[in-house]
Amino acid sequence: MKVLILYFSATGNTAKIAKVIEEKFKEEGVRVTMSDITPFGERQRKIDFEPYQAVVFGAPIHVCRAPRVVRDWLRTLDGQGKKCSMFFTYGGFGVHPSHYSTREILKEQNFIVVSSAEFLGAHTFNLGGWRALGDRPNELDFEVAKDYVELTCKRFTGEDDRILGELEKTEHTEEQLDSAETSRFKVLTQLPTRGGEECSMCLDCEELCPTGAMEAESGEADKEKCIACLACVSNCPEEALKINDMSNSWSLRLDKEKVTEESIKEQKSKIYF
Ligand SMILES: Cc1cc2nc3c(=O)[nH]c(=O)nc-3n(C[C@H](O)[C@H](O)[C@H](O)COP(=O)(O)O)c2cc1C
Ligand code: SF4
Ligand code: SF4
């Protein structure tokens, strides 16, 4: 069996899980092609799914769903009736709408979704002073990823001919989630900027920006294009790119959700069948 793994990862959590999934598929005797669709250019090329028996899609969640650029890209694919599976990484809050919403898109694009999974990962906003799950994903999360592959493999081969069952729907409409996603700047009030920091002009921030929003020369992000993924901030070798201090919004978020830093750590990665 030949499987294609397509994943988006701005700060590396989803890439780590994708790697574990790749290794486990190989252990199961599956031939795997990995493709990182984070760079803008990778999402412009046409993908032919014909050579593959099945596809795995991985993404972080940005405000309860896969990032907007990933959802838009999924809507350009032709699934050719192939089986597929999804997985998400998230920073401890509100993951469940991502399964439902992404499956709806994949079904529309003529894929058959057989399974899904979610994995805890350091919250991107830790780069601005949040303290969510700084040490995740960890070995326990990787073990869940391996179990996920074992079960998914059986569904891909047909040994288990079921598809992904009922998923919990969110109480929010897609429009409400769209609006929450675009108002992310209430938390990230300052887009990544270099200010007066030293810069070696390596161009990584510009080349790795998934939306073409970052300009290395000025060290400023375009507000219309930026999705606040913080790939530029986390990958700058000089640590020259900064965002605003978000530690205050971290405390507010804990209060709003009625959770503590400790209770978030107790959450476990999970498989959906
Ligand atoms: C704009 C934005 C919105 C996010 N929204 C959520 C969210 O609603 N809930 C959550 O638990 N994590 C959220 N996160 C955190 C990411 O889902 C999490 O850190 C993920 O593992 C990042 O994956 P990556 O390292 O592969 O980019 C958000 C991150 C960003 C950048
Ligand atoms: S990644 Fe950092 S060092 Fe490299 S060009 Fe951008 S700001 Fe400068
Ligand atoms: S400029 Fe915005 S979209 Fe581009 S990498 Fe930085 S945070 Fe992400």
Short mmCIF file of C-alpha atoms and ligand atoms in Angstrom, two decimals:
data_model
loop_
_atom_site.label_atom_id
_atom_site.label_comp_id
_atom_site.label_asym_id
_atom_site.label_seq_id
_atom_site.Cartn_x
_atom_site.Cartn_y
_atom_site.Cartn_z
CA MET A 1 0.00 0.00 0.00
CA LYS A 2 1.15 3.54 -0.81
CA VAL A 3 0.08 6.41 1.46
CA LEU A 4 0.56 10.16 0.99
CA ILE A 5 0.92 12.28 4.14
CA LEU A 6 0.20 15.98 3.59
CA TYR A 7 0.74 18.27 6.56
CA PHE A 8 0.84 21.97 7.44
CA SER A 9 3.02 23.01 10.37
CA ALA A 10 4.00 26.58 11.19
CA THR A 11 5.94 25.95 14.41
CA GLY A 12 6.76 22.25 14.21
CA ASN A 13 4.21 20.41 16.40
CA THR A 14 2.23 18.94 13.51
CA ALA A 15 5.50 18.07 11.74
CA LYS A 16 6.66 16.09 14.80
CA ILE A 17 3.46 14.03 14.86
CA ALA A 18 3.59 13.58 11.08
CA LYS A 19 7.10 12.13 11.44
CA VAL A 20 5.96 9.58 14.04
CA ILE A 21 3.02 8.65 11.82
CA GLU A 22 5.34 8.22 8.83
CA GLU A 23 7.70 5.94 10.78
CA LYS A 24 4.85 3.82 12.11
CA PHE A 25 3.31 3.38 8.65
CA LYS A 26 6.71 2.23 7.40
CA GLU A 27 6.92 -0.28 10.26
CA GLU A 28 3.55 -1.61 9.08
CA GLY A 29 5.07 -2.20 5.63
CA VAL A 30 3.39 0.80 3.99
CA ARG A 31 5.24 2.93 1.41
CA VAL A 32 4.92 6.56 2.48
CA THR A 33 5.41 9.89 0.72
CA MET A 34 5.59 12.92 3.00
CA SER A 35 4.70 16.37 1.76
CA ASP A 36 4.92 19.56 3.80
CA ILE A 37 2.29 21.93 2.43
CA THR A 38 3.22 24.82 4.75
CA PRO A 39 5.19 26.81 2.13
CA PHE A 40 2.95 28.92 -0.09
CA GLY A 41 4.35 27.35 -3.30
CA GLU A 42 3.57 23.79 -2.17
CA ARG A 43 -0.12 24.64 -2.01
CA GLN A 44 -0.13 25.95 -5.59
CA ARG A 45 0.88 22.72 -7.31
CA LYS A 46 -1.68 20.17 -8.49
CA ILE A 47 -1.66 16.88 -6.59
CA ASP A 48 -2.43 13.64 -8.38
CA PHE A 49 -3.76 11.14 -5.84
CA GLU A 50 -3.88 8.30 -8.39
CA PRO A 51 -0.61 6.57 -7.29
CA TYR A 52 -1.80 6.38 -3.66
CA GLN A 53 -4.29 4.05 -1.98
CA ALA A 54 -4.95 6.57 0.80
CA VAL A 55 -4.08 10.03 2.12
CA VAL A 56 -3.42 11.47 5.59
CA PHE A 57 -4.01 15.18 6.26
CA GLY A 58 -2.39 16.89 9.26
CA ALA A 59 -2.86 20.47 10.50
CA PRO A 60 -2.75 22.61 13.61
CA ILE A 61 -5.98 24.24 14.71
CA HIS A 62 -6.36 28.00 14.45
CA VAL A 63 -9.44 29.05 16.41
CA CYS A 64 -11.12 25.63 16.57
CA ARG A 65 -10.57 24.61 12.93
CA ALA A 66 -7.76 23.91 10.49
CA PRO A 67 -6.16 27.25 9.46
CA ARG A 68 -8.02 29.22 6.80
CA VAL A 69 -5.25 28.70 4.22
CA VAL A 70 -5.48 24.93 4.77
CA ARG A 71 -9.27 24.91 4.43
CA ASP A 72 -9.03 26.96 1.23
CA TRP A 73 -6.38 24.60 -0.15
CA LEU A 74 -8.43 21.48 0.72
CA ARG A 75 -11.29 22.95 -1.32
CA THR A 76 -9.07 22.85 -4.44
CA LEU A 77 -8.39 19.08 -4.24
CA ASP A 78 -10.03 16.25 -6.15
CA GLY A 79 -10.07 13.24 -3.83
CA GLN A 80 -10.96 10.78 -6.61
CA GLY A 81 -12.93 8.70 -4.08
CA LYS A 82 -9.77 7.85 -2.09
CA LYS A 83 -9.83 6.90 1.57
CA CYS A 84 -8.26 9.44 3.87
CA SER A 85 -7.65 10.24 7.52
CA MET A 86 -7.12 13.52 9.41
CA PHE A 87 -5.13 14.57 12.45
CA PHE A 88 -4.80 17.86 14.30
CA THR A 89 -2.46 19.37 16.85
CA TYR A 90 -3.75 21.98 19.27
CA GLY A 91 -2.78 23.94 22.35
CA GLY A 92 -5.40 22.65 24.79
CA PHE A 93 -8.58 24.55 23.86
CA GLY A 94 -11.64 23.82 21.70
CA VAL A 95 -10.33 21.21 19.28
CA HIS A 96 -13.51 19.30 18.47
CA PRO A 97 -14.99 21.55 15.74
CA SER A 98 -11.90 20.90 13.61
CA HIS A 99 -12.81 17.23 13.07
CA TYR A 100 -16.37 17.96 11.96
CA SER A 101 -15.55 20.97 9.82
CA THR A 102 -12.58 19.35 8.05
CA ARG A 103 -14.49 16.14 7.38
CA GLU A 104 -17.29 18.15 5.76
CA ILE A 105 -14.77 19.75 3.38
CA LEU A 106 -13.05 16.44 2.58
CA LYS A 107 -16.39 14.75 1.83
CA GLU A 108 -17.26 17.62 -0.53
CA GLN A 109 -13.94 17.05 -2.29
CA ASN A 110 -14.75 13.37 -2.88
CA PHE A 111 -12.64 11.78 -0.13
CA ILE A 112 -13.87 9.02 2.20
CA VAL A 113 -12.77 9.90 5.74
CA VAL A 114 -12.06 6.76 7.78
CA SER A 115 -10.50 8.11 10.97
CA SER A 116 -9.20 11.17 12.80
CA ALA A 117 -7.03 12.08 15.77
CA GLU A 118 -6.01 15.04 17.90
CA PHE A 119 -2.66 15.64 19.63
CA LEU A 120 -1.69 18.14 22.29
CA GLY A 121 1.12 20.53 21.37
CA ALA A 122 2.77 23.64 22.78
CA HIS A 123 0.45 26.56 22.06
CA THR A 124 1.84 28.88 19.38
CA PHE A 125 1.06 31.86 21.61
CA ASN A 126 3.65 30.59 24.12
CA LEU A 127 5.97 32.63 21.88
CA GLY A 128 4.15 35.67 23.29
CA GLY A 129 4.00 34.66 26.95
CA TRP A 130 1.29 31.95 27.17
CA ARG A 131 2.20 28.85 29.15
CA ALA A 132 0.15 26.10 27.52
CA LEU A 133 1.73 22.68 27.15
CA GLY A 134 5.31 23.80 26.57
CA ASP A 135 6.59 20.20 26.66
CA ARG A 136 4.06 18.66 24.26
CA PRO A 137 3.82 16.65 22.12
CA ASN A 138 5.64 14.11 24.28
CA GLU A 139 6.20 10.33 24.30
CA LEU A 140 2.61 9.64 25.46
CA ASP A 141 1.28 11.66 22.52
CA PHE A 142 3.60 9.74 20.18
CA GLU A 143 2.23 6.43 21.52
CA VAL A 144 -1.30 7.57 20.66
CA ALA A 145 -0.03 8.48 17.18
CA LYS A 146 1.29 4.93 16.73
CA ASP A 147 -2.05 3.40 17.84
CA TYR A 148 -3.80 5.77 15.45
CA VAL A 149 -1.68 4.44 12.56
CA GLU A 150 -2.36 0.78 13.46
CA LEU A 151 -6.11 1.35 13.44
CA THR A 152 -6.06 3.61 10.38
CA CYS A 153 -3.99 1.09 8.43
CA LYS A 154 -6.71 -1.54 8.92
CA ARG A 155 -9.29 0.89 7.55
CA PHE A 156 -7.09 1.85 4.61
CA THR A 157 -6.50 -1.79 3.62
CA GLY A 158 -10.17 -2.72 4.09
CA GLU A 159 -9.42 -5.25 6.85
CA ASP A 160 -11.77 -3.00 8.83
CA ASP A 161 -14.30 -1.64 6.33
CA ARG A 162 -15.91 0.98 8.58
CA ILE A 163 -15.54 4.73 8.08
CA LEU A 164 -15.28 7.54 10.63
CA GLY A 165 -18.40 7.60 12.81
CA GLU A 166 -20.53 10.41 14.20
CA LEU A 167 -18.66 13.58 15.22
CA GLU A 168 -19.72 16.20 17.72
CA LYS A 169 -20.89 19.36 15.97
CA THR A 170 -19.97 22.76 17.37
CA GLU A 171 -22.67 25.06 18.72
CA HIS A 172 -21.05 27.86 16.66
CA THR A 173 -21.82 28.46 12.99
CA GLU A 174 -19.02 28.55 10.41
CA GLU A 175 -19.66 32.30 10.12
CA GLN A 176 -19.10 32.78 13.86
CA LEU A 177 -15.89 30.78 13.67
CA ASP A 178 -14.78 32.80 10.62
CA SER A 179 -15.32 35.98 12.56
CA ALA A 180 -13.40 34.66 15.60
CA GLU A 181 -10.53 33.63 13.33
CA THR A 182 -10.24 37.04 11.72
CA SER A 183 -10.46 38.84 15.07
CA ARG A 184 -7.40 36.97 16.38
CA PHE A 185 -5.64 40.33 16.53
CA LYS A 186 -7.57 41.06 19.71
CA VAL A 187 -5.01 38.71 21.26
CA LEU A 188 -2.11 39.24 18.88
CA THR A 189 -2.33 43.02 18.83
CA GLN A 190 1.08 43.46 17.24
CA LEU A 191 1.97 41.54 14.08
CA PRO A 192 5.45 40.03 13.95
CA THR A 193 7.93 42.85 13.51
CA ARG A 194 11.71 43.18 13.70
CA GLY A 195 11.71 46.64 15.21
CA GLY A 196 15.33 47.66 15.63
CA GLU A 197 16.68 44.13 16.28
CA GLU A 198 19.88 42.84 14.61
CA CYS A 199 19.16 40.76 11.49
CA SER A 200 21.48 38.62 9.35
CA MET A 201 19.12 38.91 6.33
CA CYS A 202 18.97 35.12 6.04
CA LEU A 203 15.49 35.52 4.44
CA ASP A 204 14.08 32.53 6.38
CA CYS A 205 11.13 34.53 7.69
CA GLU A 206 10.08 35.52 4.17
CA GLU A 207 10.71 32.11 2.62
CA LEU A 208 8.95 30.17 5.39
CA CYS A 209 5.92 32.44 5.69
CA PRO A 210 3.00 30.29 4.46
CA THR A 211 1.01 33.24 3.12
CA GLY A 212 3.64 35.52 1.60
CA ALA A 213 2.86 38.11 4.31
CA MET A 214 6.38 38.63 5.71
CA GLU A 215 8.91 40.90 4.01
CA ALA A 216 12.44 40.22 5.27
CA GLU A 217 13.84 43.55 4.19
CA SER A 218 11.41 45.70 6.15
CA GLY A 219 10.89 43.05 8.84
CA GLU A 220 7.13 43.75 8.74
CA ALA A 221 4.12 41.50 8.09
CA ASP A 222 1.25 42.43 5.80
CA LYS A 223 -1.88 42.64 7.97
CA GLU A 224 -4.24 41.43 5.23
CA LYS A 225 -2.23 38.30 4.43
CA CYS A 226 -0.86 37.37 7.88
CA ILE A 227 -2.64 34.47 9.61
CA ALA A 228 -0.67 34.91 12.87
CA CYS A 229 0.84 31.41 12.58
CA LEU A 230 4.18 32.71 13.96
CA ALA A 231 6.32 30.54 11.67
CA CYS A 232 8.48 33.62 11.09
CA VAL A 233 8.96 34.30 14.81
CA SER A 234 9.76 30.72 15.77
CA ASN A 235 12.17 30.16 12.88
CA CYS A 236 14.19 33.40 13.01
CA PRO A 237 17.75 32.29 13.90
CA GLU A 238 18.52 35.70 15.44
CA GLU A 239 15.28 35.80 17.49
CA ALA A 240 14.85 39.21 15.93
CA LEU A 241 11.10 39.05 15.24
CA LYS A 242 8.81 40.02 18.08
CA ILE A 243 5.12 40.07 18.89
CA ASN A 244 3.31 41.74 21.77
CA ASP A 245 3.38 40.33 25.30
CA MET A 246 0.32 38.07 25.56
CA SER A 247 0.75 36.97 29.19
CA ASN A 248 -2.27 39.00 30.27
CA SER A 249 -4.52 37.31 27.71
CA TRP A 250 -3.24 33.93 28.99
CA SER A 251 -4.66 34.58 32.46
CA LEU A 252 -7.90 35.87 30.92
CA ARG A 253 -8.21 32.73 28.80
CA LEU A 254 -7.73 30.45 31.81
CA ASP A 255 -10.42 32.38 33.71
CA LYS A 256 -12.81 32.36 30.76
CA GLU A 257 -12.45 28.59 30.24
CA LYS A 258 -12.50 27.96 34.02
CA VAL A 259 -9.34 25.84 33.74
CA THR A 260 -5.84 25.97 35.19
CA GLU A 261 -2.41 25.52 33.66
CA GLU A 262 -2.25 22.15 35.46
CA SER A 263 -5.65 20.89 34.28
CA ILE A 264 -4.71 21.63 30.66
CA LYS A 265 -1.64 19.43 31.07
CA GLU A 266 -3.84 16.48 32.09
CA GLN A 267 -5.52 16.37 28.68
CA LYS A 268 -4.70 13.40 26.49
CA SER A 269 -4.27 12.96 22.78
CA LYS A 270 -7.18 11.07 21.29
CA ILE A 271 -8.23 8.90 18.34
CA TYR A 272 -11.65 9.15 16.61
CA PHE A 273 -13.03 6.09 14.82
C1 LIG B 1 -3.86 31.91 15.12
C2 LIG B 1 -3.82 30.71 16.02
C3 LIG B 1 -4.99 30.27 16.63
C4 LIG B 1 -4.95 29.15 17.48
N1 LIG B 1 -6.11 28.73 18.03
C5 LIG B 1 -6.09 27.68 18.88
C6 LIG B 1 -7.30 27.22 19.50
O1 LIG B 1 -8.40 27.71 19.25
N2 LIG B 1 -7.19 26.22 20.40
C7 LIG B 1 -6.00 25.62 20.69
O2 LIG B 1 -5.97 24.72 21.52
N3 LIG B 1 -4.85 25.99 20.07
C8 LIG B 1 -4.87 26.99 19.17
N4 LIG B 1 -3.71 27.39 18.57
C9 LIG B 1 -2.45 26.66 18.88
C10 LIG B 1 -2.07 25.65 17.82
O3 LIG B 1 -3.18 24.91 17.39
C11 LIG B 1 -1.01 24.67 18.35
O4 LIG B 1 0.03 25.32 18.98
C12 LIG B 1 -0.52 23.78 17.22
O5 LIG B 1 0.04 22.60 17.76
C13 LIG B 1 0.52 24.47 16.35
O6 LIG B 1 0.96 23.55 15.37
P1 LIG B 1 2.27 23.78 14.50
O7 LIG B 1 3.42 23.87 15.47
O8 LIG B 1 2.36 22.54 13.66
O9 LIG B 1 2.07 25.02 13.72
C14 LIG B 1 -3.72 28.48 17.72
C15 LIG B 1 -2.55 28.92 17.09
C16 LIG B 1 -2.60 30.02 16.26
C17 LIG B 1 -1.34 30.47 15.59
S1 SF4 B 2 14.54 35.28 9.80
FE1 SF4 B 2 15.32 36.77 11.27
S2 SF4 B 2 17.46 37.02 10.71
FE2 SF4 B 2 16.48 36.04 8.97
S3 SF4 B 2 15.83 37.75 7.64
FE3 SF4 B 2 14.12 37.30 8.96
S4 SF4 B 2 14.35 38.70 10.69
FE4 SF4 B 2 16.32 38.62 9.64
S1 SF4 B 3 4.04 36.96 8.72
FE1 SF4 B 3 2.19 36.15 9.63
S2 SF4 B 3 1.58 34.48 8.23
FE2 SF4 B 3 3.73 34.96 7.79
S3 SF4 B 3 4.90 33.54 9.04
FE3 SF4 B 3 4.70 35.44 10.21
S4 SF4 B 3 2.88 35.13 11.47
FE4 SF4 B 3 2.80 33.55 9.85
#
